Tab-separated table of C-alpha atoms and ligand atoms in Angstrom:
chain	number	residue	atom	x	y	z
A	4	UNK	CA	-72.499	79.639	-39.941
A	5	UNK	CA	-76.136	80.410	-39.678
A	6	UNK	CA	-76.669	80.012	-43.877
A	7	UNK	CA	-78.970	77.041	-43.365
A	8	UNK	CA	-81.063	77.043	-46.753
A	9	UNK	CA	-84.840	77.426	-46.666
A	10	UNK	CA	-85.309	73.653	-47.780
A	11	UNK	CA	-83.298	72.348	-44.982
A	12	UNK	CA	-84.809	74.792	-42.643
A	13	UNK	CA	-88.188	73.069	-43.298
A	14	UNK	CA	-86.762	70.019	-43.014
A	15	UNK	CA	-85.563	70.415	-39.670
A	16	UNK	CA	-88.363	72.126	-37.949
A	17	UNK	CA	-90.455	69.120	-39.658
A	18	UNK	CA	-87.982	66.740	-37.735
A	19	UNK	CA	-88.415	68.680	-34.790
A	20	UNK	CA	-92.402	68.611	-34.560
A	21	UNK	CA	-92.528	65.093	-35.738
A	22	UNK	CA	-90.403	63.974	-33.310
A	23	UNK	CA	-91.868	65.941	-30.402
A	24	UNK	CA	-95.377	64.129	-31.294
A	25	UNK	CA	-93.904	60.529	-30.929
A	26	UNK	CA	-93.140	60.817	-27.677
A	27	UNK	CA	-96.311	62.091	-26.703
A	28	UNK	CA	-99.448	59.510	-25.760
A	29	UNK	CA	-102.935	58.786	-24.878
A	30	UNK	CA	-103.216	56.747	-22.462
A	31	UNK	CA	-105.681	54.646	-21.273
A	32	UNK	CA	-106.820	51.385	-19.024
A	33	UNK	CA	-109.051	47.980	-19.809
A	34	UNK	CA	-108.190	45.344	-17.534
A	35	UNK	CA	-111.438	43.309	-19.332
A	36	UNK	CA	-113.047	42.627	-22.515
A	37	UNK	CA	-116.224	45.110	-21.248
A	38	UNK	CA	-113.450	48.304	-20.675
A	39	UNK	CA	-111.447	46.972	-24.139
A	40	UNK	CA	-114.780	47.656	-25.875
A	41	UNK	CA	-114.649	50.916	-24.290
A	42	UNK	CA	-111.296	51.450	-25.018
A	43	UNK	CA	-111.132	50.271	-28.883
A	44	UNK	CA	-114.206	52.778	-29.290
A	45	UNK	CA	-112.348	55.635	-27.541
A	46	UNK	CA	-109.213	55.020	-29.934
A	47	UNK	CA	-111.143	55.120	-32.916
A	48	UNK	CA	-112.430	58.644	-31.864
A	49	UNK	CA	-108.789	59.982	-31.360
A	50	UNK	CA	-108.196	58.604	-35.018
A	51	UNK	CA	-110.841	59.658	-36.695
A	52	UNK	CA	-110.678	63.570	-35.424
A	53	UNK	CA	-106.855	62.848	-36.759
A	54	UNK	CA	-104.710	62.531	-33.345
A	55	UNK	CA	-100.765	62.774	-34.186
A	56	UNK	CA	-100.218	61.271	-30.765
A	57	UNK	CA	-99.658	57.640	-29.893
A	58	UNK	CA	-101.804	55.478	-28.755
A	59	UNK	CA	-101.386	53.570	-25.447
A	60	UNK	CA	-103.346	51.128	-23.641
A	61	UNK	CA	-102.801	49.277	-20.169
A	62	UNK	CA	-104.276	45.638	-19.985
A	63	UNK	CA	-104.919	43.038	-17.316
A	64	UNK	CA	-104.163	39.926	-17.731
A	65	UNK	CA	-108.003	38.765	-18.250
A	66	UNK	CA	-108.711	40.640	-20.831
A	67	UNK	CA	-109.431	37.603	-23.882
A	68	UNK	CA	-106.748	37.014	-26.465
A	69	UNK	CA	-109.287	38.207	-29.315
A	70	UNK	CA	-109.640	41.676	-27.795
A	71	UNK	CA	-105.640	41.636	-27.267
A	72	UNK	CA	-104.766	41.172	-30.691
A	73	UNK	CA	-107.971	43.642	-32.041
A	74	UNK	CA	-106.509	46.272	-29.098
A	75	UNK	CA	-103.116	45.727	-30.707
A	76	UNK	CA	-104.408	47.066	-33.903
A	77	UNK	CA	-106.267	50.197	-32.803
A	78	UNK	CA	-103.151	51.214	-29.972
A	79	UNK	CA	-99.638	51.885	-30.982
A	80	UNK	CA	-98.745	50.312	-27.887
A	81	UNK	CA	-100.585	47.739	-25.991
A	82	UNK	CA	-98.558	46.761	-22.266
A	83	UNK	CA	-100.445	44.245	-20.395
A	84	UNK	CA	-99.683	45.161	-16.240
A	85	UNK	CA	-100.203	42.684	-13.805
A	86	UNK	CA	-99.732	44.376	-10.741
A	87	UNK	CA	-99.478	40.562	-8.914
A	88	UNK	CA	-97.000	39.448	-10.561
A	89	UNK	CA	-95.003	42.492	-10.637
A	90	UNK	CA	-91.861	42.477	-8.487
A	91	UNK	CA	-91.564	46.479	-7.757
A	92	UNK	CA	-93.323	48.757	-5.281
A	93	UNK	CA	-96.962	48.043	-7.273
A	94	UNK	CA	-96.819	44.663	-5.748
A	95	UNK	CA	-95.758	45.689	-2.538
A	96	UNK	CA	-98.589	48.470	-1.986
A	97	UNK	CA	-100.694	46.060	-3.403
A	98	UNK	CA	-100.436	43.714	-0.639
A	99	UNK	CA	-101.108	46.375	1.646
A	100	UNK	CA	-104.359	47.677	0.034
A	101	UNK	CA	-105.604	44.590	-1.818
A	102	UNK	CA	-108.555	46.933	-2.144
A	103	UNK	CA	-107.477	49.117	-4.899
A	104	UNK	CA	-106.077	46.573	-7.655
A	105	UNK	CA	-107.500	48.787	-10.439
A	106	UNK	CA	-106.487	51.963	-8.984
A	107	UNK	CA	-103.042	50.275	-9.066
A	108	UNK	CA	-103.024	49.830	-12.704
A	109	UNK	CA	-104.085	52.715	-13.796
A	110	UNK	CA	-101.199	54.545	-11.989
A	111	UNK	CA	-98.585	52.889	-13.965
A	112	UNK	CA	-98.916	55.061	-16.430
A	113	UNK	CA	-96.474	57.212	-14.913
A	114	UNK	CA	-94.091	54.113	-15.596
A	115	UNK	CA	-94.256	55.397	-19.541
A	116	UNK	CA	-90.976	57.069	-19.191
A	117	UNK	CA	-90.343	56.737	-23.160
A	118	UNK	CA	-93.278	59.379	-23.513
A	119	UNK	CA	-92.379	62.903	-22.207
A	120	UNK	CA	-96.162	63.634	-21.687
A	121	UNK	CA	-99.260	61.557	-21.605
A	122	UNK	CA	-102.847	62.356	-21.698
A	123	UNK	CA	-104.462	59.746	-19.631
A	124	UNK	CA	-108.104	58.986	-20.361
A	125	UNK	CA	-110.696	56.460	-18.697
A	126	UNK	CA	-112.063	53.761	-21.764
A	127	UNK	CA	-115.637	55.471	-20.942
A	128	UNK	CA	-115.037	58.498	-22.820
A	129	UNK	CA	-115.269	59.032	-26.002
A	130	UNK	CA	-113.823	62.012	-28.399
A	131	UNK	CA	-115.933	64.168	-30.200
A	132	UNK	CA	-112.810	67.123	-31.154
A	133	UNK	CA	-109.171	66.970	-31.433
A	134	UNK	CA	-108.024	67.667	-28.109
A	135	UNK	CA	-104.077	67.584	-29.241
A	136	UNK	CA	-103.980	71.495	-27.612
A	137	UNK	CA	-104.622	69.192	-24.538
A	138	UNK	CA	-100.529	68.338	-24.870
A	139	UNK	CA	-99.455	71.958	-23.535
A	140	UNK	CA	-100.880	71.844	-20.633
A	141	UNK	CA	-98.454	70.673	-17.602
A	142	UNK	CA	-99.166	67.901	-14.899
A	143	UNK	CA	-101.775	67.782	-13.459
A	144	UNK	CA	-104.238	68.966	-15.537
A	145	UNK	CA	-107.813	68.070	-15.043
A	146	UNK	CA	-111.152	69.288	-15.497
A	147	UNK	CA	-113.442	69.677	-12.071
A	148	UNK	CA	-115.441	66.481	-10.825
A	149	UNK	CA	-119.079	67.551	-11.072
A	150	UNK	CA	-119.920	66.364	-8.011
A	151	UNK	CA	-116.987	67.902	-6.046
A	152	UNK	CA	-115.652	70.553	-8.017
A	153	UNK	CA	-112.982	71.279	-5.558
A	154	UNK	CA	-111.549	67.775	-7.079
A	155	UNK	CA	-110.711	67.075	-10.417
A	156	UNK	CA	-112.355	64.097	-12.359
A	157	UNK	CA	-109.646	61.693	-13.234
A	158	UNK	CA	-111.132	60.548	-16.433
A	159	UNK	CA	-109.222	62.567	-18.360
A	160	UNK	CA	-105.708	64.545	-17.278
A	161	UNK	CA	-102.192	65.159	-18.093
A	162	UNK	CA	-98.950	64.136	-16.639
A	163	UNK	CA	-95.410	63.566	-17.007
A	164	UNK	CA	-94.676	60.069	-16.982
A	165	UNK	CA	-91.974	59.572	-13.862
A	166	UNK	CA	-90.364	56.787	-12.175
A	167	UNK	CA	-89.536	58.681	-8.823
A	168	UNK	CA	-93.242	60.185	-9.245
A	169	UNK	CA	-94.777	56.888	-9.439
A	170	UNK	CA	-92.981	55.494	-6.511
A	171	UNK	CA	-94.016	58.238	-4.483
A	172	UNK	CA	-97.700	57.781	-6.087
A	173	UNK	CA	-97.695	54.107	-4.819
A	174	UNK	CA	-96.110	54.677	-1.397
A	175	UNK	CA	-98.839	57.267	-1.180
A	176	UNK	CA	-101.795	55.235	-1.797
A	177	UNK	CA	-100.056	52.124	0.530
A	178	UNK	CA	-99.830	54.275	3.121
A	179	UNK	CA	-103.263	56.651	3.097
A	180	UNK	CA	-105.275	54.656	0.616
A	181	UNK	CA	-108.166	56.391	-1.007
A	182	UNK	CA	-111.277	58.196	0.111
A	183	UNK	CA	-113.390	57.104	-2.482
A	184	UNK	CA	-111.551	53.400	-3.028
A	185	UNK	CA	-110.492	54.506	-6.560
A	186	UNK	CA	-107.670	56.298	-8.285
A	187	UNK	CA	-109.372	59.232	-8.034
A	188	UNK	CA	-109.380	59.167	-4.170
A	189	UNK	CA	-105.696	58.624	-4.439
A	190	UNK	CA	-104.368	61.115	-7.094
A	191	UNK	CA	-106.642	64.225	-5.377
A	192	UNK	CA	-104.818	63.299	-1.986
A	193	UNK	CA	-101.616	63.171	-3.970
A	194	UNK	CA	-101.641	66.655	-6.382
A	195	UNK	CA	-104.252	68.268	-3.695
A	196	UNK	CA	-103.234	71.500	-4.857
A	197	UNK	CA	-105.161	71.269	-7.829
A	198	UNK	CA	-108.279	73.140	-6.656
A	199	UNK	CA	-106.039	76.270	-5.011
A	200	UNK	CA	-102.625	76.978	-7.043
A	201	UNK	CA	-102.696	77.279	-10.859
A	202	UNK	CA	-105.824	77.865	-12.501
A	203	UNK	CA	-104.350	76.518	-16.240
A	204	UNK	CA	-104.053	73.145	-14.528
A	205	UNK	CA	-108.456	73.454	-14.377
A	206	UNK	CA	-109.098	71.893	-18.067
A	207	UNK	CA	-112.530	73.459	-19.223
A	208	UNK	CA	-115.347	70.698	-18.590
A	209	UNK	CA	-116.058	70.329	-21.858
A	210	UNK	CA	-112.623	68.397	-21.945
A	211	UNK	CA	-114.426	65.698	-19.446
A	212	UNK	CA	-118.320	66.016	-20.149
A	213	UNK	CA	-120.270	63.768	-18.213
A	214	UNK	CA	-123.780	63.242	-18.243
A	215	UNK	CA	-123.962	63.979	-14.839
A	216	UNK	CA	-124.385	67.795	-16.493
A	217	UNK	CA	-127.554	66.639	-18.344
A	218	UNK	CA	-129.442	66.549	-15.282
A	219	UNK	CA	-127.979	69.144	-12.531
A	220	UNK	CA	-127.640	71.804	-14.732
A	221	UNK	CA	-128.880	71.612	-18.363
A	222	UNK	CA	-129.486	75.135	-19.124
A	223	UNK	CA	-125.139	75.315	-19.041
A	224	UNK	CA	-125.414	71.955	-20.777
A	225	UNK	CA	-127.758	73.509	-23.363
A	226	UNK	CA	-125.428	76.646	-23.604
A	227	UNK	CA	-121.702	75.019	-24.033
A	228	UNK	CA	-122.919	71.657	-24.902
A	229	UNK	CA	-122.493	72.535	-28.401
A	230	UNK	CA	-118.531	72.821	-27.825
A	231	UNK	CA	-118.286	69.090	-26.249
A	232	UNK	CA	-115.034	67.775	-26.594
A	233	UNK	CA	-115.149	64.757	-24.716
A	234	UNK	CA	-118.010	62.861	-23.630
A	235	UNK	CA	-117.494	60.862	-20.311
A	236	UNK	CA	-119.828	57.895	-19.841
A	237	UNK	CA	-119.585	58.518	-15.928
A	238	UNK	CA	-121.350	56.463	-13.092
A	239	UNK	CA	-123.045	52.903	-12.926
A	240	UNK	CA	-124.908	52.900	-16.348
A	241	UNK	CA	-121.894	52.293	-19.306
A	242	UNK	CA	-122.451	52.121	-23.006
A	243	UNK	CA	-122.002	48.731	-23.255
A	244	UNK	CA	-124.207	47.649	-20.918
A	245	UNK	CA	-127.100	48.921	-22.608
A	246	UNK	CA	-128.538	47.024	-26.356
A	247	UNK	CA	-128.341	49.122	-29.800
A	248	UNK	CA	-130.906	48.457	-31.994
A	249	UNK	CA	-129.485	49.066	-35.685
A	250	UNK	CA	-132.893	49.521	-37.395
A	251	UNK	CA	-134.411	51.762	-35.073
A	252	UNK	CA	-131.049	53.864	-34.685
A	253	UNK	CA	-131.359	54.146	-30.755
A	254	UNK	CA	-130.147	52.686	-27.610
A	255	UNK	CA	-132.427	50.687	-25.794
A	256	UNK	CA	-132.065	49.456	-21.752
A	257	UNK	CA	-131.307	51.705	-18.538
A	258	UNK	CA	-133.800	54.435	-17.166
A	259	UNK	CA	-135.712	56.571	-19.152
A	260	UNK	CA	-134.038	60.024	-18.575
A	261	UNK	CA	-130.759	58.378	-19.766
A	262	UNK	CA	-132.314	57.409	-22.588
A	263	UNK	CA	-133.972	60.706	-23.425
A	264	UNK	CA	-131.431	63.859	-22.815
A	265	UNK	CA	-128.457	61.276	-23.580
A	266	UNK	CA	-129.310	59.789	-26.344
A	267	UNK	CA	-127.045	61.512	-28.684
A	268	UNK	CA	-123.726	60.959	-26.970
A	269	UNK	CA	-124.664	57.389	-26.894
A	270	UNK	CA	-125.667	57.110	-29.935
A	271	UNK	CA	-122.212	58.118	-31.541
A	272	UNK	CA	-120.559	55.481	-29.534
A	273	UNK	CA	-122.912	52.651	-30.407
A	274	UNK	CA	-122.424	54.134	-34.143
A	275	UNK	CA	-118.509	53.805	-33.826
A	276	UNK	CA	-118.749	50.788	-32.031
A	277	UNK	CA	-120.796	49.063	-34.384
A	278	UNK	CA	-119.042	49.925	-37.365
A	279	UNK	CA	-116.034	50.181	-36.644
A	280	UNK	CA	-115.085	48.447	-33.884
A	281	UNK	CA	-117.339	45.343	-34.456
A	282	UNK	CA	-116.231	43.800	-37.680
A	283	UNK	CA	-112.555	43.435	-35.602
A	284	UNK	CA	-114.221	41.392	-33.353
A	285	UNK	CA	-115.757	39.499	-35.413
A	286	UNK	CA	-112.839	38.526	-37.507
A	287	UNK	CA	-110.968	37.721	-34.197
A	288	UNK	CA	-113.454	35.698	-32.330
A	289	UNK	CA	-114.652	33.811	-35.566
A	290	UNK	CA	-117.696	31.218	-34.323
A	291	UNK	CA	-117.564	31.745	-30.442
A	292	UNK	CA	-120.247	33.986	-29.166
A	293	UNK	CA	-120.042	37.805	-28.386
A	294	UNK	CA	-121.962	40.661	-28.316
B	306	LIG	N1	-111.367	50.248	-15.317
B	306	LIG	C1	-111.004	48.991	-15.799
B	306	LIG	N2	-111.581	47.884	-15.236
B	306	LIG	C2	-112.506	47.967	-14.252
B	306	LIG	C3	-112.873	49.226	-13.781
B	306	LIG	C4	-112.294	50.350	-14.333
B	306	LIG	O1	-110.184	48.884	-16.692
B	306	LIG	O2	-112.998	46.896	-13.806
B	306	LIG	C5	-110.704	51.442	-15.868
B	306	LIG	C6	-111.364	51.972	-17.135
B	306	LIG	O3	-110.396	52.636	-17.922
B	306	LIG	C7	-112.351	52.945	-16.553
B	306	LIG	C8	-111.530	53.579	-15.435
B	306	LIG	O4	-110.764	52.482	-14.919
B	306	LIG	O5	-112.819	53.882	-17.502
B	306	LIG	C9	-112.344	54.224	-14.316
B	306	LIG	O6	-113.477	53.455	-14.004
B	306	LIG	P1	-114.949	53.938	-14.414
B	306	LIG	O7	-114.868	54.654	-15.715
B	306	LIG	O8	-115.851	52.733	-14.350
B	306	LIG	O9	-115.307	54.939	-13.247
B	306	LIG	P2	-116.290	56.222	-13.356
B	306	LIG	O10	-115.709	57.117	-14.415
B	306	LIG	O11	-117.647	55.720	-13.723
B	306	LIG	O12	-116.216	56.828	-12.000
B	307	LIG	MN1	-115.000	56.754	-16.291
């Protein structure tokens, strides 16, 4: 019979949704205690604009015990990859293209085959919006590169975590490596039919905002800015390679038009960083010295 009462009814559509978020993930990469930073900052931002995905980070093996066990209490799940030491088809495209060791990490995320989707995002972005709606999209979903929009940026995308997809990924990148040396080289060669087939596969930019924007086209910047959902601390010049001044409130260090249209984006993540991500550091490296 169909005389399921309205209490049980909730019930089970509760169980259904709650379940359905579990095995959905963020994803992202650190494989040292510079990209941990980046990454305990960027899971911070998924909590605090209330994620109810998992958490997931990918480590190297010299990334410092202290920022293990302060990574293990921002991620649900932290899974250290060493793609040398690994006996599968990682290690042997790796010994083909020493080149791309990274690029070789990051791609195991489509070894998370207890997550039915995964939003993978580089530790240089931070969130300023729940981006949860990000979960019905299908792979691959990314928003355009801004300085090759026929390509996506691969800072932040869905997929479908896959064994047989992740073999093919690293017998791809063994066998035609990547035009820019990075994963992003590699997964635009692999899903090239981004730029041409399915246009809800093109996430808006503001799901991937880079800085980059600032400066070749601010008017748009000063137009849709407003409705950033991800900032993306693209290029050379990182967050935590520039110096916070506390008392001041600003970010001091790289070149002066950084500084100036930037400011705010980097601002939030020095103010997250600092006082939130910080204190765990502290309490986990005790006397040594950090910064
Ligand atoms: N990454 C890492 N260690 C490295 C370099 C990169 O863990 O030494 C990861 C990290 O998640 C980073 C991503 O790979 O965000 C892509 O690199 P990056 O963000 O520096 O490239 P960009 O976005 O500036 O092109
Ligand atoms: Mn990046």
């Amino acid at each position: 019979g169909v005389c399921v009462s309205w209490g049980r009814h909730v019930t089970l559509r509760f169980d259904f949704y709650s379940s359905v978020m579990a095995d959905q993930a963020f994803v992202t990469l650190a494989t040292n205690d510079n990209y941990a930073k980046g990454a305990m900052v960027l899971a911070r931002s998924l909590r605090n604009h209330h994620t109810t995905r998992k958490l997931v980070v990918l480590t190297g093996p010299q990334v410092s015990d202290p920022c293990q066990s302060v990574l293990k209490k921002l991620f649900d799940e932290v899974r250290v990859v060493d793609v040398l030491d690994s006996k599968d088809t990682a290690h042997l495209a790796m010994m083909k293209r020493p080149d791309l060791g990274v690029t070789f990490t990051k791609l195991h995320c489509w070894t998370l085959t207890h997550y039915s989707k995964c939003v993978f995002m580089d530790a240089d972005t931070l969130v300023v919006s729940n981006i949860d709606d990000l979960f019905e999209r299908e792979e691959l979903s990314a928003a355009p590169d801004p300085g090759w929009p026929d390509c996506f940026n691969t800072g932040v995308f869905v997929f479908q975590p896959s064994m047989a997809t992740y073999e093919k990924l690293m017998q791809y990148s063994a066998e035609h490596g990547s035009f820019d040396g990075g994963d992003q080289g590699v997964l635009n060669g692999f899903f090239s039919s981004w730029a041409t087939t399915d246009i809800s596969k093109h996430l808006p930019f503001v799901y991937n905002l880079s800085s980059i924007a600032l400066y070749t086209y601010l008017p748009a910047f000063k137009q849709y800015g407003g409705n950033a959902k991800v900032v993306h601390f693209l290029g050379q010049m990182k967050p935590w390679s520039l110096t916070f001044d506390p008392k001041a409130q600003k970010v001091r260090g790289g070149s002066q038009d950084a500084g100036a249209s930037h400011s705010s984006f980097l601002l939030d993540w020095w103010t997250l960083y600092s006082r939130e991500v910080l204190p765990l550091l502290q309490e986990h490296y005790g006397d040594q010295p950090f910064h």
